[in-house]
Short mmCIF file of C-alpha atoms and ligand atoms in Angstrom, two decimals:
data_model
loop_
_atom_site.label_atom_id
_atom_site.label_comp_id
_atom_site.label_asym_id
_atom_site.label_seq_id
_atom_site.Cartn_x
_atom_site.Cartn_y
_atom_site.Cartn_z
CA UNK A 4 -26.12 1.69 1.33
CA UNK A 5 -24.87 4.81 3.09
CA UNK A 6 -21.62 5.69 4.90
CA UNK A 7 -21.85 6.33 8.65
CA UNK A 8 -19.17 8.60 10.16
CA UNK A 9 -19.19 8.67 13.93
CA UNK A 10 -17.20 11.44 15.54
CA UNK A 11 -16.85 14.64 13.56
CA UNK A 12 -13.58 15.89 15.03
CA UNK A 13 -10.49 16.60 12.97
CA UNK A 14 -9.96 13.08 11.52
CA UNK A 15 -13.66 12.48 10.95
CA UNK A 16 -14.00 15.88 9.30
CA UNK A 17 -10.99 15.22 7.04
CA UNK A 18 -12.46 11.84 6.11
CA UNK A 19 -15.78 13.39 5.09
CA UNK A 20 -14.10 16.12 3.05
CA UNK A 21 -11.97 13.50 1.25
CA UNK A 22 -15.07 11.34 0.59
CA UNK A 23 -16.73 14.36 -1.04
CA UNK A 24 -13.54 15.01 -3.05
CA UNK A 25 -13.79 11.39 -4.23
CA UNK A 26 -17.25 12.09 -5.59
CA UNK A 27 -19.39 10.61 -2.81
CA UNK A 28 -22.80 12.31 -2.64
CA UNK A 29 -23.06 14.06 0.77
CA UNK A 30 -26.64 12.75 1.06
CA UNK A 31 -25.14 9.24 1.26
CA UNK A 32 -23.17 10.22 4.39
CA UNK A 33 -24.63 10.20 7.90
CA UNK A 34 -22.52 11.97 10.53
CA UNK A 35 -23.15 11.13 14.20
CA UNK A 36 -21.67 13.15 17.06
CA UNK A 37 -22.74 13.67 20.67
CA UNK A 38 -22.00 17.39 20.38
CA UNK A 39 -24.64 19.35 18.48
CA UNK A 40 -22.16 22.10 17.60
CA UNK A 41 -19.80 19.67 15.81
CA UNK A 42 -22.61 18.76 13.42
CA UNK A 43 -23.14 22.24 11.99
CA UNK A 44 -20.18 21.92 9.61
CA UNK A 45 -21.26 18.43 8.49
CA UNK A 46 -24.73 19.79 7.80
CA UNK A 47 -23.25 22.71 5.85
CA UNK A 48 -21.44 20.15 3.66
CA UNK A 49 -24.81 18.57 2.84
CA UNK A 50 -24.45 15.46 5.01
CA UNK A 51 -27.21 13.93 7.09
CA UNK A 52 -26.55 14.42 10.79
CA UNK A 53 -27.68 12.85 14.04
CA UNK A 54 -26.83 14.11 17.50
CA UNK A 55 -26.34 11.07 19.71
CA UNK A 56 -24.09 8.61 21.51
CA UNK A 57 -22.83 5.96 19.06
CA UNK A 58 -21.90 3.56 21.85
CA UNK A 59 -25.67 2.93 22.25
CA UNK A 60 -27.49 0.35 20.12
CA UNK A 61 -30.34 2.78 19.74
CA UNK A 62 -28.23 5.48 18.05
CA UNK A 63 -26.68 3.01 15.61
CA UNK A 64 -30.10 1.53 14.87
CA UNK A 65 -31.40 5.04 14.20
CA UNK A 66 -28.83 5.41 11.41
CA UNK A 67 -29.72 1.94 10.03
CA UNK A 68 -26.24 0.61 10.67
CA UNK A 69 -27.22 -2.88 9.43
CA UNK A 70 -27.85 -1.41 5.96
CA UNK A 71 -24.74 0.83 5.88
CA UNK A 72 -21.99 0.34 3.30
CA UNK A 73 -19.24 1.22 5.75
CA UNK A 74 -18.64 2.76 9.18
CA UNK A 75 -15.89 5.26 10.01
CA UNK A 76 -15.15 5.56 13.74
CA UNK A 77 -13.09 8.46 15.08
CA UNK A 78 -14.59 9.42 18.42
CA UNK A 79 -11.49 11.21 19.74
CA UNK A 80 -10.91 8.72 22.56
CA UNK A 81 -9.72 5.16 21.93
CA UNK A 82 -12.01 3.63 24.58
CA UNK A 83 -15.08 5.30 23.09
CA UNK A 84 -14.07 4.37 19.53
CA UNK A 85 -13.52 0.73 20.50
CA UNK A 86 -16.87 0.53 22.29
CA UNK A 87 -18.61 1.97 19.22
CA UNK A 88 -16.84 -0.65 17.09
CA UNK A 89 -17.98 -3.48 19.39
CA UNK A 90 -21.56 -2.20 19.36
CA UNK A 91 -21.64 -1.80 15.59
CA UNK A 92 -20.04 -5.20 14.97
CA UNK A 93 -22.76 -6.80 17.11
CA UNK A 94 -25.52 -5.07 15.13
CA UNK A 95 -23.93 -5.53 11.68
CA UNK A 96 -21.72 -8.63 11.48
CA UNK A 97 -20.42 -7.99 7.94
CA UNK A 98 -20.06 -4.21 7.99
CA UNK A 99 -16.62 -2.85 7.05
CA UNK A 100 -15.48 -0.73 10.01
CA UNK A 101 -12.51 1.67 9.88
CA UNK A 102 -11.32 3.03 13.20
CA UNK A 103 -8.77 5.64 14.27
CA UNK A 104 -6.78 4.82 17.41
CA UNK A 105 -4.15 7.09 18.92
CA UNK A 106 -2.38 4.61 21.19
CA UNK A 107 -0.42 1.75 19.63
CA UNK A 108 -1.51 -0.55 22.46
CA UNK A 109 -5.10 -0.17 21.28
CA UNK A 110 -4.54 -1.38 17.72
CA UNK A 111 -4.99 -5.06 18.60
CA UNK A 112 -8.05 -4.51 20.85
CA UNK A 113 -9.59 -2.47 18.02
CA UNK A 114 -9.18 -5.42 15.65
CA UNK A 115 -10.53 -7.80 18.28
CA UNK A 116 -13.55 -5.53 18.68
CA UNK A 117 -14.28 -6.14 15.01
CA UNK A 118 -12.59 -3.31 13.10
CA UNK A 119 -11.59 -4.25 9.55
CA UNK A 120 -9.19 -1.31 9.19
CA UNK A 121 -7.21 0.24 12.04
CA UNK A 122 -5.47 3.57 11.45
CA UNK A 123 -2.97 5.04 13.91
CA UNK A 124 -2.12 8.61 12.84
CA UNK A 125 0.74 8.91 15.33
CA UNK A 126 2.58 5.79 14.24
CA UNK A 127 1.95 6.72 10.62
CA UNK A 128 3.52 10.13 11.20
CA UNK A 129 6.55 8.40 12.74
CA UNK A 130 6.91 6.18 9.67
CA UNK A 131 6.66 9.15 7.32
CA UNK A 132 9.18 11.16 9.38
CA UNK A 133 11.66 8.30 9.25
CA UNK A 134 10.98 7.75 5.55
CA UNK A 135 11.61 11.43 4.82
CA UNK A 136 15.23 11.01 5.94
CA UNK A 137 15.69 8.54 3.06
CA UNK A 138 14.56 10.93 0.37
CA UNK A 139 12.95 14.32 0.20
CA UNK A 140 10.06 13.18 -2.02
CA UNK A 141 8.98 10.07 -0.07
CA UNK A 142 6.46 11.74 2.28
CA UNK A 143 4.93 13.81 -0.50
CA UNK A 144 4.51 10.73 -2.67
CA UNK A 145 2.75 8.94 0.20
CA UNK A 146 0.38 11.91 0.65
CA UNK A 147 -0.36 12.01 -3.05
CA UNK A 148 -1.05 8.26 -3.09
CA UNK A 149 -3.43 8.52 -0.11
CA UNK A 150 -5.47 11.42 -1.54
CA UNK A 151 -7.67 11.07 -4.62
CA UNK A 152 -6.52 14.47 -5.90
CA UNK A 153 -3.06 15.19 -7.26
CA UNK A 154 -1.19 13.02 -9.74
CA UNK A 155 -1.85 9.50 -8.41
CA UNK A 156 -4.11 7.50 -6.12
CA UNK A 157 -4.24 3.94 -4.84
CA UNK A 158 -7.13 1.85 -6.14
CA UNK A 159 -8.50 -1.61 -5.32
CA UNK A 160 -10.61 -3.62 -7.74
CA UNK A 161 -11.42 -7.16 -8.82
CA UNK A 162 -9.62 -8.68 -11.77
CA UNK A 163 -11.46 -8.29 -15.10
CA UNK A 164 -12.41 -11.39 -17.14
CA UNK A 165 -10.12 -10.27 -20.00
CA UNK A 166 -7.15 -10.15 -17.58
CA UNK A 167 -7.39 -13.77 -16.36
CA UNK A 168 -4.23 -15.70 -17.19
CA UNK A 169 -2.20 -12.57 -17.93
CA UNK A 170 0.50 -11.12 -15.64
CA UNK A 171 -0.22 -8.33 -13.15
CA UNK A 172 2.29 -6.19 -15.07
CA UNK A 173 0.04 -6.34 -18.14
CA UNK A 174 -3.02 -4.58 -16.69
CA UNK A 175 -3.89 -1.47 -18.68
CA UNK A 176 -5.74 0.54 -16.03
CA UNK A 177 -2.76 1.38 -13.83
CA UNK A 178 0.41 0.03 -12.29
CA UNK A 179 -0.40 -3.22 -10.46
CA UNK A 180 1.43 -3.44 -7.14
CA UNK A 181 -0.23 -6.29 -5.23
CA UNK A 182 -2.73 -9.11 -5.64
CA UNK A 183 -4.95 -10.37 -2.82
CA UNK A 184 -5.72 -14.01 -3.62
CA UNK A 185 -7.76 -15.74 -0.93
CA UNK A 186 -5.86 -14.95 2.26
CA UNK A 187 -2.54 -14.18 0.54
CA UNK A 188 -0.98 -10.85 -0.44
CA UNK A 189 1.16 -11.40 -3.55
CA UNK A 190 3.83 -8.84 -4.48
CA UNK A 191 4.46 -7.66 -8.05
CA UNK A 192 7.80 -9.51 -8.06
CA UNK A 193 6.39 -12.92 -7.09
CA UNK A 194 5.90 -15.82 -9.50
CA UNK A 195 2.20 -15.96 -8.62
CA UNK A 196 1.81 -12.45 -10.01
CA UNK A 197 2.58 -13.76 -13.50
CA UNK A 198 -0.90 -15.23 -13.93
CA UNK A 199 -4.03 -13.46 -12.70
CA UNK A 200 -6.84 -15.72 -11.49
CA UNK A 201 -10.60 -15.39 -11.16
CA UNK A 202 -11.50 -13.64 -7.91
CA UNK A 203 -8.15 -11.85 -7.55
CA UNK A 204 -8.29 -8.42 -5.91
CA UNK A 205 -5.80 -6.04 -7.53
CA UNK A 206 -4.17 -3.05 -5.81
CA UNK A 207 -3.04 -0.59 -8.45
CA UNK A 208 -1.67 2.94 -8.71
CA UNK A 209 -3.83 4.98 -11.06
CA UNK A 210 -3.83 8.61 -12.14
CA UNK A 211 -5.29 10.97 -9.57
CA UNK A 212 -8.04 13.51 -10.03
CA UNK A 213 -5.38 16.21 -10.43
CA UNK A 214 -6.77 19.13 -8.45
CA UNK A 215 -6.78 22.38 -10.38
CA UNK A 216 -5.81 20.67 -13.62
CA UNK A 217 -7.90 19.38 -16.48
CA UNK A 218 -8.82 15.73 -16.04
CA UNK A 219 -7.21 13.35 -18.46
CA UNK A 220 -9.76 12.99 -21.30
CA UNK A 221 -9.03 9.25 -21.46
CA UNK B 3 26.42 13.68 9.47
CA UNK B 4 23.97 12.77 12.22
CA UNK B 5 20.18 12.90 12.52
CA UNK B 6 18.72 15.35 15.05
CA UNK B 7 15.28 14.52 16.45
CA UNK B 8 13.75 17.29 18.47
CA UNK B 9 10.74 16.34 20.57
CA UNK B 10 10.59 12.78 21.82
CA UNK B 11 6.83 12.44 22.16
CA UNK B 12 4.78 9.81 20.39
CA UNK B 13 5.59 10.83 16.78
CA UNK B 14 9.25 11.53 17.53
CA UNK B 15 9.54 8.21 19.34
CA UNK B 16 7.94 6.33 16.48
CA UNK B 17 10.30 8.06 14.05
CA UNK B 18 13.37 7.00 16.04
CA UNK B 19 12.17 3.39 16.35
CA UNK B 20 11.53 3.27 12.59
CA UNK B 21 14.96 4.77 11.88
CA UNK B 22 16.53 1.99 13.96
CA UNK B 23 14.37 -0.58 12.11
CA UNK B 24 15.79 0.85 8.88
CA UNK B 25 19.29 0.11 10.10
CA UNK B 26 20.36 3.56 11.30
CA UNK B 27 23.00 3.32 14.04
CA UNK B 28 21.49 4.83 17.23
CA UNK B 29 24.81 6.59 17.86
CA UNK B 30 24.09 8.67 14.72
CA UNK B 31 20.86 9.96 16.28
CA UNK B 32 20.73 12.93 18.69
CA UNK B 33 17.44 13.35 20.53
CA UNK B 34 16.66 16.76 22.08
CA UNK B 35 13.76 17.34 24.46
CA UNK B 36 13.14 19.95 27.15
CA UNK B 37 11.85 17.24 29.50
CA UNK B 38 14.58 15.09 31.07
CA UNK B 39 12.18 12.20 31.66
CA UNK B 40 11.31 11.93 27.94
CA UNK B 41 14.97 11.27 27.16
CA UNK B 42 15.34 8.12 29.24
CA UNK B 43 13.74 5.93 26.57
CA UNK B 44 15.85 7.49 23.81
CA UNK B 45 18.94 6.84 25.87
CA UNK B 46 17.87 3.23 26.44
CA UNK B 47 17.65 2.83 22.65
CA UNK B 48 21.30 3.89 22.41
CA UNK B 49 20.72 7.41 21.06
CA UNK B 50 22.64 10.50 22.13
CA UNK B 51 20.44 12.83 24.15
CA UNK B 52 20.42 16.49 25.12
CA UNK B 53 18.00 18.12 27.51
CA UNK B 54 17.25 21.59 26.19
CA UNK B 55 15.00 24.03 24.36
CA UNK B 56 15.40 23.60 20.59
CA UNK B 57 13.92 27.02 19.85
CA UNK B 58 17.22 28.47 21.11
CA UNK B 59 20.23 28.88 18.81
CA UNK B 60 22.43 27.64 21.59
CA UNK B 61 20.72 24.26 21.88
CA UNK B 62 20.82 23.67 18.13
CA UNK B 63 24.47 24.75 18.03
CA UNK B 64 25.22 22.31 20.84
CA UNK B 65 24.00 19.44 18.63
CA UNK B 66 26.04 20.77 15.67
CA UNK B 67 22.93 21.39 13.58
CA UNK B 68 25.02 22.83 10.71
CA UNK B 69 26.70 19.45 10.26
CA UNK B 70 23.50 17.33 10.64
CA UNK B 71 22.22 15.15 7.80
CA UNK B 72 18.58 15.87 8.63
CA UNK B 73 16.35 17.35 11.33
CA UNK B 74 13.08 15.84 12.53
CA UNK B 75 10.83 18.29 14.40
CA UNK B 76 7.87 17.06 16.42
CA UNK B 77 7.64 19.25 19.50
CA UNK B 78 3.98 18.50 20.27
CA UNK B 79 2.80 22.08 19.62
CA UNK B 80 2.72 23.58 16.14
CA UNK B 81 3.97 27.00 17.28
CA UNK B 82 6.99 25.45 19.02
CA UNK B 83 7.74 23.16 16.06
CA UNK B 84 7.57 26.07 13.61
CA UNK B 85 9.86 28.22 15.75
CA UNK B 86 12.39 25.36 15.95
CA UNK B 87 12.20 25.06 12.15
CA UNK B 88 12.84 28.79 11.68
CA UNK B 89 15.77 28.69 14.09
CA UNK B 90 17.32 25.64 12.44
CA UNK B 91 16.83 26.99 8.94
CA UNK B 92 18.66 30.15 9.94
CA UNK B 93 21.59 28.14 11.35
CA UNK B 94 21.71 25.53 8.56
CA UNK B 95 20.43 26.88 5.23
CA UNK B 96 20.59 23.56 3.35
CA UNK B 97 19.49 21.13 6.06
CA UNK B 98 16.54 18.87 5.18
CA UNK B 99 13.90 19.53 7.87
CA UNK B 100 10.83 17.31 8.38
CA UNK B 101 8.14 18.69 10.65
CA UNK B 102 4.91 17.34 12.13
CA UNK B 103 2.03 19.82 12.35
CA UNK B 104 -1.39 19.00 13.76
CA UNK B 105 -3.41 21.89 12.36
CA UNK B 106 -3.94 22.13 8.60
CA UNK B 107 -3.66 25.92 8.78
CA UNK B 108 -0.06 25.52 9.91
CA UNK B 109 1.13 23.47 6.93
CA UNK B 110 1.90 26.55 4.81
CA UNK B 111 3.61 28.53 7.64
CA UNK B 112 5.73 25.43 8.32
CA UNK B 113 6.92 25.42 4.71
CA UNK B 114 7.50 29.17 4.83
CA UNK B 115 9.59 28.66 7.97
CA UNK B 116 11.86 26.41 5.90
CA UNK B 117 10.58 22.86 6.36
CA UNK B 118 11.33 20.60 3.40
CA UNK B 119 8.74 17.97 4.44
CA UNK B 120 5.51 18.74 6.30
CA UNK B 121 3.55 15.86 7.78
CA UNK B 122 0.02 16.28 9.15
CA UNK B 123 -1.03 13.06 10.93
CA UNK B 124 -4.66 14.15 11.27
CA UNK B 125 -5.22 14.94 7.64
CA UNK B 126 -3.35 11.74 6.70
CA UNK B 127 -5.70 9.73 8.93
CA UNK B 128 -8.67 11.36 7.19
CA UNK B 129 -7.28 10.38 3.79
CA UNK B 130 -6.70 6.79 4.92
CA UNK B 131 -10.20 6.58 6.46
CA UNK B 132 -11.79 7.79 3.23
CA UNK B 133 -9.56 5.48 1.17
CA UNK B 134 -10.55 2.50 3.28
CA UNK B 135 -14.15 2.88 2.08
CA UNK B 136 -12.89 2.17 -1.46
CA UNK B 137 -11.26 -1.12 -0.59
CA UNK B 138 -10.43 -3.06 2.52
CA UNK B 139 -6.73 -3.45 1.71
CA UNK B 140 -5.91 0.18 0.82
CA UNK B 141 -5.00 1.42 4.32
CA UNK B 142 -2.92 -1.67 5.05
CA UNK B 143 -1.02 -1.29 1.80
CA UNK B 144 -0.27 2.35 2.64
CA UNK B 145 1.05 1.32 6.08
CA UNK B 146 3.22 -1.38 4.55
CA UNK B 147 4.59 1.09 2.00
CA UNK B 148 5.44 3.65 4.72
CA UNK B 149 7.25 1.16 6.99
CA UNK B 150 10.53 -0.50 6.03
CA UNK B 151 9.34 -3.83 7.48
CA UNK B 152 6.69 -6.01 5.88
CA UNK B 153 6.49 -6.87 2.20
CA UNK B 154 7.24 -3.55 0.52
CA UNK B 155 8.73 -0.12 1.11
CA UNK B 156 9.03 3.11 -0.85
CA UNK B 157 12.57 4.04 -1.90
CA UNK B 158 14.15 7.10 -3.52
CA UNK B 159 17.44 6.95 -5.42
CA UNK B 160 19.32 8.51 -8.29
CA UNK B 161 19.24 6.86 -11.69
CA UNK B 162 22.16 4.50 -12.37
CA UNK B 163 24.47 5.09 -15.35
CA UNK B 164 23.37 1.77 -16.92
CA UNK B 165 19.73 2.91 -16.81
CA UNK B 166 20.17 6.15 -18.79
CA UNK B 167 18.08 6.11 -21.97
CA UNK B 168 15.96 3.17 -20.84
CA UNK B 169 12.34 3.43 -19.70
CA UNK B 170 11.38 3.72 -16.02
CA UNK B 171 9.50 0.42 -16.40
CA UNK B 172 12.79 -1.36 -17.19
CA UNK B 173 14.54 -0.73 -13.85
CA UNK B 174 15.50 -4.00 -12.17
CA UNK B 175 15.66 -2.89 -8.55
CA UNK B 176 11.92 -2.38 -8.01
CA UNK B 177 8.77 -1.00 -9.53
CA UNK B 178 9.38 2.58 -10.69
CA UNK B 179 6.44 4.85 -9.90
CA UNK B 180 7.71 8.40 -10.38
CA UNK B 181 10.68 10.35 -11.69
CA UNK B 182 11.76 13.72 -10.31
CA UNK B 183 13.53 15.56 -13.12
CA UNK B 184 14.62 19.09 -12.22
CA UNK B 185 11.44 20.60 -10.74
CA UNK B 186 9.03 18.14 -12.43
CA UNK B 187 7.36 15.00 -11.06
CA UNK B 188 6.84 12.56 -13.94
CA UNK B 189 4.31 9.73 -13.59
CA UNK B 190 4.99 6.19 -14.80
CA UNK B 191 2.38 6.64 -17.56
CA UNK B 192 3.95 9.78 -19.05
CA UNK B 193 5.93 9.90 -22.27
CA UNK B 194 8.91 11.40 -20.43
CA UNK B 195 9.12 8.21 -18.33
CA UNK B 196 10.13 6.27 -21.45
CA UNK B 197 13.71 7.59 -21.32
CA UNK B 198 15.63 8.03 -18.07
CA UNK B 199 18.09 10.93 -18.01
CA UNK B 200 21.24 11.75 -16.06
CA UNK B 201 20.34 13.25 -12.68
CA UNK B 202 16.84 11.74 -12.52
CA UNK B 203 15.60 10.86 -9.04
CA UNK B 204 13.58 7.63 -9.11
CA UNK B 205 10.81 6.74 -6.64
CA UNK B 206 10.37 2.98 -6.62
CA UNK B 207 8.54 0.31 -4.65
CA UNK B 208 11.02 -2.30 -3.43
CA UNK B 209 10.72 -5.40 -1.27
CA UNK B 210 10.47 -4.66 2.44
CA UNK B 211 12.58 -6.02 5.26
CA UNK B 212 9.84 -8.57 5.98
CA UNK B 213 9.66 -8.66 9.76
CA UNK B 214 9.90 -12.13 11.20
CA UNK B 215 10.77 -13.66 7.85
CA UNK B 216 14.07 -14.51 6.24
CA UNK B 217 15.44 -11.69 4.13
CA UNK B 218 15.55 -12.34 0.44
CA UNK B 219 19.10 -13.60 -0.22
CA UNK B 220 19.21 -11.46 -3.38
CA1 CA C 19 -3.44 11.68 -5.04
CA1 CA C 20 6.83 -2.06 4.57
#
């Protein structure tokens, strides 16, 4: 039930540091990189490390990929990242796999290779740049929402038994923004958001782990 | 009252395409790049273009930077982007400037150079990767929120006269998530969010311009 991070470059390193900030035990993280030198920092953070080529079955078997909780792929090159994704998907059919791609053309192939989450930093930056022309606080709010620190963070959880039948707007844990019900994404403004159902997945904005401030005692 | 985009690489290109998706008239956009070839695509999109070095006063004066509504800087190298920011800030003291930096160490210098919004695609990708381990819909929701298309978008606006004195949760245009009041950012859960005041800036989640679907007639 560990997290495998393959590729410890800038994005992979940021991901590990954010996982630790979110309270993940570094001993639950296994970092794989073909370059021995890249692993020194991961080791210093307390993570398990393996020097190897994650496009090979053998490497992924060595980190028990079939028992992993999730796989983060950021190999630095889209072709390598996609091949790692294909290999991992073959070895672990139900594993959640998050991949970074740098070229927009590779987003679809990454999904076809079996990635459950595809992140394109370049296109995201473009969206944030454009958004910043609409208001000076938009980009900062997005950053706050993405990071667990600061004032807010985005959270996903299943509906609680006591919430069944009530509206999304009535949840007490945060501000409900979306419901995933079967294959549908339901917005807060939709009629279907007026009555939570068993099995609903709720996306909510909750208070962040405000860095440098006292945590809310509640 | 135009938008100047300096550097038409991947991030700059994405920013321009998203601006057009948001309904900005391409004739209000001026794209500057030192490489003639990079400008062909911007020109094809209907933007004004200028081939030149944006670290020079002369280039920025040629695009009437002092009359621009906003400046987007994504020159591909952090040192170049920061020098452009310094130059522009000197020529236009109140101009909103959004900059892309790739190295975390350059975020603070970018702000010191006068950038109002600093975007680091790499660290953002790390945050999204880490967030994706918490829930499979988190990264997709963040992408939807950042883009004007899809189901939702983030919006910033001033409080309306009719809203003064009412709680943030009562606004009818969207889901209010944060208030900027003077120098403070007030969360939806805070007592101060119970009473909107004159001059408040509201961050809200509103319905997106769902791509490929009919717009909401409302
Ligand atoms: Ca946060
Ligand atoms: Ca959207």
